[in-house]
Short mmCIF file of N, CA and C in Angstrom, two decimals:
data_model
loop_
_atom_site.label_atom_id
_atom_site.label_comp_id
_atom_site.label_asym_id
_atom_site.label_seq_id
_atom_site.Cartn_x
_atom_site.Cartn_y
_atom_site.Cartn_z
N MET A 1 15.55 -12.92 14.90
CA MET A 1 14.53 -12.00 14.45
C MET A 1 15.21 -10.55 14.35
N THR A 2 14.93 -9.90 13.39
CA THR A 2 15.26 -8.51 13.17
C THR A 2 14.49 -7.63 14.22
N ALA A 3 15.16 -6.73 15.08
CA ALA A 3 14.47 -5.79 15.79
C ALA A 3 13.92 -4.58 14.96
N PHE A 4 12.77 -3.95 15.55
CA PHE A 4 12.18 -2.93 14.87
C PHE A 4 13.07 -1.80 14.69
N VAL A 5 12.95 -1.15 13.52
CA VAL A 5 14.02 -0.11 13.17
C VAL A 5 13.67 1.16 13.81
N GLY A 6 12.47 1.36 14.15
CA GLY A 6 12.06 2.65 14.94
C GLY A 6 11.18 3.44 14.07
N CYS A 7 10.37 4.37 14.68
CA CYS A 7 9.61 5.12 13.83
C CYS A 7 10.31 6.22 12.96
N ALA A 8 11.36 6.68 13.50
CA ALA A 8 12.27 7.67 12.84
C ALA A 8 12.69 7.09 11.51
N GLU A 9 13.11 5.85 11.47
CA GLU A 9 13.59 5.17 10.36
C GLU A 9 12.40 4.92 9.39
N ILE A 10 11.32 4.47 9.73
CA ILE A 10 10.06 4.41 8.90
C ILE A 10 9.92 5.71 8.17
N VAL A 11 9.88 6.81 9.04
CA VAL A 11 9.48 8.10 8.27
C VAL A 11 10.59 8.51 7.31
N ARG A 12 11.79 8.19 7.61
CA ARG A 12 12.92 8.56 6.73
C ARG A 12 12.71 7.71 5.44
N LYS A 13 12.67 6.47 5.57
CA LYS A 13 12.47 5.60 4.48
C LYS A 13 11.35 5.92 3.55
N GLN A 14 10.15 6.31 4.24
CA GLN A 14 8.90 6.56 3.55
C GLN A 14 9.19 7.86 2.67
N ALA A 15 9.83 8.99 3.38
CA ALA A 15 10.17 10.22 2.58
C ALA A 15 10.95 9.97 1.33
N GLU A 16 11.94 9.07 1.51
CA GLU A 16 12.87 8.73 0.43
C GLU A 16 12.10 8.09 -0.72
N THR A 17 11.36 6.96 -0.27
CA THR A 17 10.57 6.42 -1.35
C THR A 17 9.46 7.26 -1.87
N LEU A 18 8.90 7.92 -1.14
CA LEU A 18 7.63 8.95 -1.73
C LEU A 18 8.27 9.93 -2.64
N ALA A 19 9.50 10.29 -2.41
CA ALA A 19 10.16 11.30 -3.48
C ALA A 19 10.27 10.42 -4.69
N MET A 20 10.64 9.29 -4.71
CA MET A 20 10.76 8.43 -5.94
C MET A 20 9.42 8.26 -6.59
N PHE A 21 8.26 7.85 -5.82
CA PHE A 21 6.91 7.88 -6.16
C PHE A 21 6.40 9.04 -6.99
N ARG A 22 6.62 10.16 -6.36
CA ARG A 22 6.19 11.43 -6.90
C ARG A 22 6.96 11.65 -8.24
N SER A 23 8.24 11.43 -8.37
CA SER A 23 9.06 11.69 -9.53
C SER A 23 8.51 10.57 -10.57
N ALA A 24 8.21 9.49 -10.24
CA ALA A 24 7.80 8.48 -11.25
C ALA A 24 6.44 8.86 -11.76
N ALA A 25 5.54 9.32 -10.93
CA ALA A 25 4.22 9.60 -11.37
C ALA A 25 4.32 10.88 -12.19
N ALA A 26 5.06 11.90 -11.84
CA ALA A 26 5.11 13.21 -12.55
C ALA A 26 5.70 12.78 -13.98
N SER A 27 6.57 11.80 -14.16
CA SER A 27 7.14 11.52 -15.50
C SER A 27 6.45 10.35 -16.18
N HIS A 28 5.39 9.86 -15.51
CA HIS A 28 4.62 8.75 -16.05
C HIS A 28 5.62 7.43 -16.25
N GLU A 29 6.54 7.41 -15.31
CA GLU A 29 7.38 6.03 -15.32
C GLU A 29 7.05 5.19 -14.25
N TRP A 30 5.68 4.61 -14.54
CA TRP A 30 5.08 3.69 -13.46
C TRP A 30 5.85 2.38 -13.26
N SER A 31 6.73 1.99 -13.98
CA SER A 31 7.47 0.73 -13.92
C SER A 31 8.54 1.14 -12.88
N ARG A 32 8.83 2.35 -12.60
CA ARG A 32 9.86 2.50 -11.29
C ARG A 32 9.16 2.18 -10.01
N ILE A 33 7.90 2.43 -10.09
CA ILE A 33 7.11 2.13 -8.84
C ILE A 33 7.02 0.46 -8.82
N HIS A 34 6.53 -0.02 -9.94
CA HIS A 34 6.27 -1.52 -10.02
C HIS A 34 7.39 -2.23 -9.61
N ASP A 35 8.62 -1.74 -10.01
CA ASP A 35 9.83 -2.56 -9.96
C ASP A 35 10.53 -2.33 -8.43
N ALA A 36 10.07 -1.31 -7.72
CA ALA A 36 10.75 -0.99 -6.53
C ALA A 36 10.32 -1.82 -5.33
N HIS A 37 10.93 -1.73 -4.26
CA HIS A 37 10.59 -2.47 -3.05
C HIS A 37 10.35 -1.54 -1.90
N TYR A 38 9.20 -1.45 -1.33
CA TYR A 38 8.76 -0.27 -0.64
C TYR A 38 7.67 -0.67 0.47
N ASP A 39 6.93 -1.72 0.30
CA ASP A 39 5.72 -1.81 1.10
C ASP A 39 6.00 -2.00 2.53
N TRP A 40 7.02 -2.41 2.99
CA TRP A 40 7.38 -2.64 4.46
C TRP A 40 7.35 -1.24 5.25
N TRP A 41 7.88 -0.24 4.56
CA TRP A 41 7.97 1.19 5.30
C TRP A 41 6.97 2.13 4.86
N MET A 42 6.60 1.92 3.56
CA MET A 42 5.41 2.69 3.02
C MET A 42 4.03 2.39 3.66
N PHE A 43 3.88 1.21 3.97
CA PHE A 43 2.64 0.77 4.44
C PHE A 43 2.80 -0.26 5.61
N PRO A 44 3.37 0.18 6.76
CA PRO A 44 3.67 -0.70 7.81
C PRO A 44 2.49 -1.32 8.45
N ILE A 45 2.75 -2.50 8.78
CA ILE A 45 1.64 -3.39 9.38
C ILE A 45 2.06 -3.92 10.72
N ASP A 46 1.20 -4.66 11.46
CA ASP A 46 1.52 -5.09 12.86
C ASP A 46 1.80 -6.59 12.67
N GLN A 47 2.41 -7.06 11.57
CA GLN A 47 2.77 -8.32 11.47
C GLN A 47 4.13 -8.60 10.87
N PRO A 48 5.03 -9.52 11.20
CA PRO A 48 6.40 -9.59 10.82
C PRO A 48 6.38 -9.90 9.15
N SER A 49 7.39 -9.55 8.63
CA SER A 49 7.59 -9.78 7.20
C SER A 49 8.87 -10.56 6.93
N ARG A 50 9.34 -10.60 5.70
CA ARG A 50 10.54 -11.36 5.52
C ARG A 50 11.74 -10.64 6.16
N PHE A 51 11.44 -9.31 6.63
CA PHE A 51 12.47 -8.57 7.50
C PHE A 51 12.30 -8.78 8.92
N GLY A 52 11.54 -9.92 9.25
CA GLY A 52 11.26 -10.02 10.72
C GLY A 52 10.42 -8.86 11.26
N ASP A 53 10.81 -8.45 12.46
CA ASP A 53 10.08 -7.35 13.05
C ASP A 53 10.55 -5.96 12.71
N ALA A 54 11.46 -5.85 11.69
CA ALA A 54 11.98 -4.69 11.45
C ALA A 54 11.08 -3.55 11.06
N TYR A 55 9.88 -3.96 10.34
CA TYR A 55 8.91 -2.81 10.08
C TYR A 55 7.60 -3.22 10.62
N THR A 56 7.52 -4.00 11.69
CA THR A 56 6.42 -4.38 12.29
C THR A 56 6.02 -3.36 13.54
N VAL A 57 4.90 -2.75 13.32
CA VAL A 57 4.49 -1.73 14.18
C VAL A 57 3.53 -2.01 15.35
N SER A 58 3.68 -1.60 16.44
CA SER A 58 2.89 -1.83 17.66
C SER A 58 1.77 -0.70 17.60
N PRO A 59 0.80 -0.91 18.51
CA PRO A 59 -0.21 0.31 18.65
C PRO A 59 0.53 1.54 19.13
N ALA A 60 1.62 1.47 19.90
CA ALA A 60 2.24 2.78 20.35
C ALA A 60 3.05 3.18 19.20
N ASP A 61 3.57 2.45 18.26
CA ASP A 61 4.22 2.94 17.05
C ASP A 61 3.38 3.57 16.11
N VAL A 62 2.06 3.01 16.06
CA VAL A 62 1.04 3.57 15.20
C VAL A 62 0.60 5.00 15.70
N ALA A 63 0.56 5.09 17.01
CA ALA A 63 0.23 6.48 17.61
C ALA A 63 1.29 7.32 17.41
N GLU A 64 2.66 6.88 17.64
CA GLU A 64 3.67 7.88 17.28
C GLU A 64 3.77 8.31 16.02
N LEU A 65 3.64 7.43 14.95
CA LEU A 65 3.65 7.79 13.46
C LEU A 65 2.56 8.80 13.18
N THR A 66 1.32 8.42 13.71
CA THR A 66 0.19 9.31 13.38
C THR A 66 0.32 10.71 14.02
N ALA A 67 1.08 10.82 15.07
CA ALA A 67 1.28 12.17 15.65
C ALA A 67 2.51 12.80 15.04
N THR A 68 3.19 12.23 14.19
CA THR A 68 4.37 12.73 13.54
C THR A 68 3.87 13.61 12.50
N PRO A 69 4.34 15.02 12.60
CA PRO A 69 4.02 15.97 11.58
C PRO A 69 4.18 15.56 10.15
N GLY A 70 3.32 15.55 9.37
CA GLY A 70 3.52 15.22 7.96
C GLY A 70 3.41 13.77 7.63
N PHE A 71 3.51 13.02 8.63
CA PHE A 71 3.46 11.56 8.30
C PHE A 71 2.07 11.11 7.55
N LEU A 72 0.93 11.43 8.12
CA LEU A 72 -0.26 11.04 7.59
C LEU A 72 -0.51 11.42 6.01
N PRO A 73 -0.34 12.87 5.85
CA PRO A 73 -0.58 13.26 4.47
C PRO A 73 0.43 12.60 3.48
N ASP A 74 1.75 12.27 3.81
CA ASP A 74 2.75 11.68 3.06
C ASP A 74 2.35 10.22 2.84
N TYR A 75 1.78 9.58 3.97
CA TYR A 75 1.38 8.16 4.01
C TYR A 75 0.23 7.93 2.94
N LEU A 76 -0.70 8.94 3.01
CA LEU A 76 -1.74 8.79 2.03
C LEU A 76 -1.39 9.10 0.63
N ASP A 77 -0.53 10.03 0.46
CA ASP A 77 -0.01 10.42 -0.88
C ASP A 77 0.59 9.04 -1.35
N GLY A 78 1.47 8.48 -0.68
CA GLY A 78 2.00 7.14 -1.05
C GLY A 78 1.03 6.16 -1.61
N ALA A 79 -0.14 5.91 -0.77
CA ALA A 79 -1.10 5.06 -1.17
C ALA A 79 -1.83 5.53 -2.53
N ARG A 80 -2.06 6.89 -2.49
CA ARG A 80 -2.68 7.47 -3.63
C ARG A 80 -1.80 7.24 -4.98
N ILE A 81 -0.61 7.44 -4.97
CA ILE A 81 0.25 7.18 -6.01
C ILE A 81 0.37 5.67 -6.35
N LEU A 82 0.49 4.82 -5.31
CA LEU A 82 0.48 3.51 -5.67
C LEU A 82 -0.62 2.97 -6.54
N LEU A 83 -1.69 3.35 -5.97
CA LEU A 83 -2.99 2.99 -6.62
C LEU A 83 -3.14 3.47 -8.01
N GLN A 84 -2.61 4.82 -8.11
CA GLN A 84 -2.60 5.53 -9.43
C GLN A 84 -1.69 4.57 -10.35
N SER A 85 -0.56 4.17 -9.85
CA SER A 85 0.28 3.27 -10.76
C SER A 85 -0.52 2.04 -11.37
N TRP A 86 -1.57 1.65 -10.54
CA TRP A 86 -2.27 0.51 -10.95
C TRP A 86 -3.58 0.92 -11.75
N GLY A 87 -3.69 2.10 -11.97
CA GLY A 87 -4.88 2.62 -12.80
C GLY A 87 -6.13 2.88 -11.98
N TRP A 88 -6.01 3.01 -10.63
CA TRP A 88 -7.01 3.37 -9.66
C TRP A 88 -6.96 4.77 -9.15
N ASP A 89 -8.10 5.42 -9.08
CA ASP A 89 -8.12 6.73 -8.41
C ASP A 89 -8.69 6.51 -7.03
N LEU A 90 -7.67 6.69 -6.06
CA LEU A 90 -8.02 6.49 -4.67
C LEU A 90 -9.13 7.28 -4.12
N ASP A 91 -9.14 8.75 -4.52
CA ASP A 91 -10.14 9.61 -4.12
C ASP A 91 -11.48 9.33 -4.64
N ALA A 92 -11.53 9.19 -5.86
CA ALA A 92 -12.76 8.99 -6.64
C ALA A 92 -13.35 7.53 -6.43
N ARG A 93 -12.48 6.66 -5.97
CA ARG A 93 -12.83 5.27 -5.74
C ARG A 93 -13.37 4.55 -7.00
N ARG A 94 -12.50 4.74 -8.02
CA ARG A 94 -12.88 4.22 -9.35
C ARG A 94 -11.70 3.99 -10.26
N PHE A 95 -11.79 3.16 -11.26
CA PHE A 95 -10.75 3.08 -12.23
C PHE A 95 -10.43 4.49 -12.89
N ILE A 96 -9.20 4.77 -13.22
CA ILE A 96 -8.84 5.86 -14.02
C ILE A 96 -9.19 5.68 -15.57
N ASP A 97 -9.92 6.65 -16.15
CA ASP A 97 -10.50 6.43 -17.49
C ASP A 97 -9.34 6.30 -18.47
N VAL A 98 -8.39 7.14 -18.61
CA VAL A 98 -7.35 7.14 -19.45
C VAL A 98 -5.95 6.84 -18.75
N VAL A 99 -5.28 5.75 -19.08
CA VAL A 99 -4.15 5.33 -18.30
C VAL A 99 -3.01 5.08 -19.36
N ASP A 100 -1.78 5.19 -18.82
CA ASP A 100 -0.60 4.82 -19.72
C ASP A 100 -0.58 3.31 -19.83
N ALA A 101 0.27 2.84 -20.75
CA ALA A 101 0.31 1.37 -21.11
C ALA A 101 0.66 0.59 -19.90
N ASP A 102 1.53 1.00 -18.93
CA ASP A 102 2.11 0.27 -17.89
C ASP A 102 1.41 0.85 -16.63
N GLN A 103 0.27 1.47 -16.50
CA GLN A 103 -0.49 1.95 -15.46
C GLN A 103 -1.62 1.17 -15.12
N VAL A 104 -1.22 -0.19 -14.92
CA VAL A 104 -2.34 -1.23 -14.63
C VAL A 104 -1.83 -2.00 -13.51
N TRP A 105 -2.71 -3.01 -13.12
CA TRP A 105 -2.53 -3.89 -12.16
C TRP A 105 -1.26 -4.83 -12.47
N GLN A 106 -0.46 -4.97 -11.59
CA GLN A 106 0.74 -5.62 -11.73
C GLN A 106 0.94 -7.02 -11.20
N ASP A 107 -0.24 -7.59 -10.72
CA ASP A 107 -0.30 -8.88 -10.05
C ASP A 107 0.61 -8.99 -8.78
N TRP A 108 0.43 -8.02 -7.91
CA TRP A 108 1.05 -8.09 -6.56
C TRP A 108 0.10 -7.90 -5.51
N PRO A 109 -0.63 -8.92 -5.31
CA PRO A 109 -1.73 -9.03 -4.33
C PRO A 109 -1.22 -8.83 -2.99
N ILE A 110 -0.07 -9.17 -2.62
CA ILE A 110 0.58 -9.06 -1.25
C ILE A 110 0.75 -7.44 -0.95
N ARG A 111 1.12 -6.82 -2.06
CA ARG A 111 1.35 -5.38 -1.85
C ARG A 111 0.03 -4.76 -1.73
N LEU A 112 -1.08 -5.07 -2.37
CA LEU A 112 -2.39 -4.45 -2.29
C LEU A 112 -2.86 -4.86 -0.83
N GLU A 113 -2.75 -6.00 -0.43
CA GLU A 113 -3.17 -6.37 0.95
C GLU A 113 -2.36 -5.53 1.98
N LYS A 114 -1.02 -5.45 1.88
CA LYS A 114 -0.33 -4.75 2.95
C LYS A 114 -0.83 -3.23 2.87
N CYS A 115 -0.93 -2.74 1.74
CA CYS A 115 -1.55 -1.41 1.79
C CYS A 115 -2.85 -1.26 2.44
N GLY A 116 -3.83 -2.01 2.05
CA GLY A 116 -5.07 -2.12 2.76
C GLY A 116 -5.11 -2.26 4.22
N ARG A 117 -4.27 -3.42 4.55
CA ARG A 117 -4.05 -3.75 6.07
C ARG A 117 -3.52 -2.45 6.80
N SER A 118 -2.50 -1.85 6.20
CA SER A 118 -1.96 -0.73 6.94
C SER A 118 -2.97 0.58 6.98
N LEU A 119 -3.66 0.73 5.96
CA LEU A 119 -4.63 1.77 5.98
C LEU A 119 -5.68 1.41 7.10
N TRP A 120 -6.06 0.21 7.27
CA TRP A 120 -7.00 -0.20 8.29
C TRP A 120 -6.50 0.03 9.57
N LEU A 121 -5.13 -0.42 9.72
CA LEU A 121 -4.48 -0.25 11.13
C LEU A 121 -4.31 1.16 11.48
N PHE A 122 -4.08 2.15 10.43
CA PHE A 122 -3.92 3.54 10.79
C PHE A 122 -5.31 4.29 10.81
N GLU A 123 -6.28 3.55 10.78
CA GLU A 123 -7.65 4.13 10.82
C GLU A 123 -8.05 5.07 9.73
N GLN A 124 -7.34 4.82 8.56
CA GLN A 124 -7.58 5.71 7.22
C GLN A 124 -8.75 5.01 6.66
N ARG A 125 -9.98 5.08 7.05
CA ARG A 125 -11.16 4.16 6.61
C ARG A 125 -11.53 4.57 5.22
N ASP A 126 -11.58 5.88 4.93
CA ASP A 126 -11.86 6.32 3.56
C ASP A 126 -10.99 5.71 2.41
N ALA A 127 -9.67 5.86 2.75
CA ALA A 127 -8.69 5.28 1.76
C ALA A 127 -8.68 3.96 1.91
N TYR A 128 -8.95 3.10 2.86
CA TYR A 128 -9.03 1.73 2.86
C TYR A 128 -10.14 1.31 2.17
N ARG A 129 -11.44 1.93 2.25
CA ARG A 129 -12.55 1.64 1.41
C ARG A 129 -12.26 1.72 -0.02
N SER A 130 -11.42 2.54 -0.40
CA SER A 130 -11.11 2.79 -1.97
C SER A 130 -10.30 1.52 -2.28
N VAL A 131 -9.28 1.24 -1.47
CA VAL A 131 -8.45 0.13 -1.75
C VAL A 131 -9.28 -1.14 -1.86
N ARG A 132 -10.08 -1.29 -1.00
CA ARG A 132 -11.03 -2.51 -0.80
C ARG A 132 -11.74 -2.50 -2.06
N ASP A 133 -12.49 -1.48 -2.50
CA ASP A 133 -13.25 -1.34 -3.72
C ASP A 133 -12.34 -1.84 -4.95
N TYR A 134 -11.04 -1.39 -5.04
CA TYR A 134 -10.25 -1.83 -6.10
C TYR A 134 -10.00 -3.41 -6.02
N ALA A 135 -9.70 -3.85 -4.87
CA ALA A 135 -9.35 -5.31 -4.70
C ALA A 135 -10.66 -6.00 -5.12
N LEU A 136 -11.83 -5.69 -4.68
CA LEU A 136 -13.09 -6.42 -4.93
C LEU A 136 -13.38 -6.25 -6.44
N ALA A 137 -13.10 -5.07 -7.11
CA ALA A 137 -13.33 -5.01 -8.50
C ALA A 137 -12.39 -5.96 -9.36
N LEU A 138 -11.01 -5.97 -8.84
CA LEU A 138 -10.18 -7.05 -9.39
C LEU A 138 -10.69 -8.37 -9.43
N MET A 139 -11.09 -8.72 -8.14
CA MET A 139 -11.61 -10.04 -7.89
C MET A 139 -12.82 -10.44 -8.74
N ALA A 140 -13.63 -9.50 -8.80
CA ALA A 140 -14.90 -9.59 -9.68
C ALA A 140 -14.59 -9.89 -11.16
N ASP A 141 -13.41 -9.38 -11.59
CA ASP A 141 -12.98 -9.54 -12.85
C ASP A 141 -12.20 -10.91 -13.02
N GLY A 142 -12.06 -11.65 -12.04
CA GLY A 142 -11.47 -12.91 -12.08
C GLY A 142 -9.92 -12.87 -11.67
N VAL A 143 -9.39 -11.73 -11.28
CA VAL A 143 -8.13 -11.66 -10.76
C VAL A 143 -7.81 -12.42 -9.63
N SER A 144 -6.83 -13.24 -9.53
CA SER A 144 -6.43 -13.95 -8.35
C SER A 144 -5.76 -13.24 -7.29
N MET A 145 -6.22 -13.32 -6.18
CA MET A 145 -5.54 -12.61 -4.99
C MET A 145 -4.53 -13.57 -4.28
N SER A 146 -4.19 -14.67 -4.90
CA SER A 146 -3.34 -15.70 -4.31
C SER A 146 -1.88 -15.15 -4.47
N TYR A 147 -1.16 -15.30 -3.26
CA TYR A 147 0.22 -14.99 -3.17
C TYR A 147 0.87 -16.15 -2.46
N HIS A 148 1.78 -16.95 -3.08
CA HIS A 148 2.31 -18.17 -2.56
C HIS A 148 1.21 -19.08 -2.01
N ASP A 149 1.03 -19.25 -0.70
CA ASP A 149 0.04 -20.17 -0.16
C ASP A 149 -1.17 -19.44 0.49
N ARG A 150 -1.38 -18.26 0.21
CA ARG A 150 -2.56 -17.56 0.85
C ARG A 150 -3.34 -16.62 -0.08
N ASP A 151 -4.50 -16.46 0.27
CA ASP A 151 -5.40 -15.62 -0.45
C ASP A 151 -5.53 -14.30 0.19
N CYS A 152 -4.78 -13.24 -0.53
CA CYS A 152 -4.63 -11.96 -0.04
C CYS A 152 -6.13 -11.19 0.02
N GLY A 153 -7.05 -11.78 -0.76
CA GLY A 153 -8.39 -11.24 -0.81
C GLY A 153 -9.14 -11.26 0.39
N ASP A 154 -8.71 -12.28 1.30
CA ASP A 154 -9.46 -12.72 2.53
C ASP A 154 -9.54 -11.37 3.35
N PHE A 155 -8.46 -10.64 3.47
CA PHE A 155 -8.52 -9.37 4.28
C PHE A 155 -9.66 -8.52 3.80
N PHE A 156 -9.68 -8.23 2.52
CA PHE A 156 -10.73 -7.30 1.99
C PHE A 156 -12.22 -7.85 2.10
N ARG A 157 -12.21 -9.24 2.21
CA ARG A 157 -13.67 -9.74 2.33
C ARG A 157 -14.05 -9.65 3.81
N GLU A 158 -13.17 -9.69 4.78
CA GLU A 158 -13.42 -9.64 6.10
C GLU A 158 -13.49 -8.29 6.74
N HIS A 159 -12.92 -7.30 6.17
CA HIS A 159 -12.77 -5.89 6.85
C HIS A 159 -13.51 -4.88 5.90
N TYR A 160 -14.66 -4.49 6.36
CA TYR A 160 -15.51 -3.46 5.84
C TYR A 160 -16.02 -2.60 6.71
#
């Protein structure tokens, strides 16, 4: 199993990826976000991933990251831009009225779940509730939250 990369590496990778998110959003190149790999360090959770424990955070790691200057605002900006890339306004908690052609849901329920799970873990309840609202709206429209052999919607049904 891969060992935890450390909080400093998560912050470094988050900053690198957030720069790309911001650039993509500014130029309306949403596919750059859709095609990227980022969820492990942008939205760290307390469960192993395909990278083993490399990006698995403990309560102490959450506390350290939360106390790191700039981490939370950047973390929330990453969530805001991710949801924007899917046509959702994180702050207004609703669908964006006018979107670009590829600024829509991309059928990545695992990414949505990881983002929500991470927001919950980092106690960012307002942002979490918005992500949950988005997930529930998608499910109400018949969108499947199935990813491989699991239902990623379960997390949103169980955490409110």
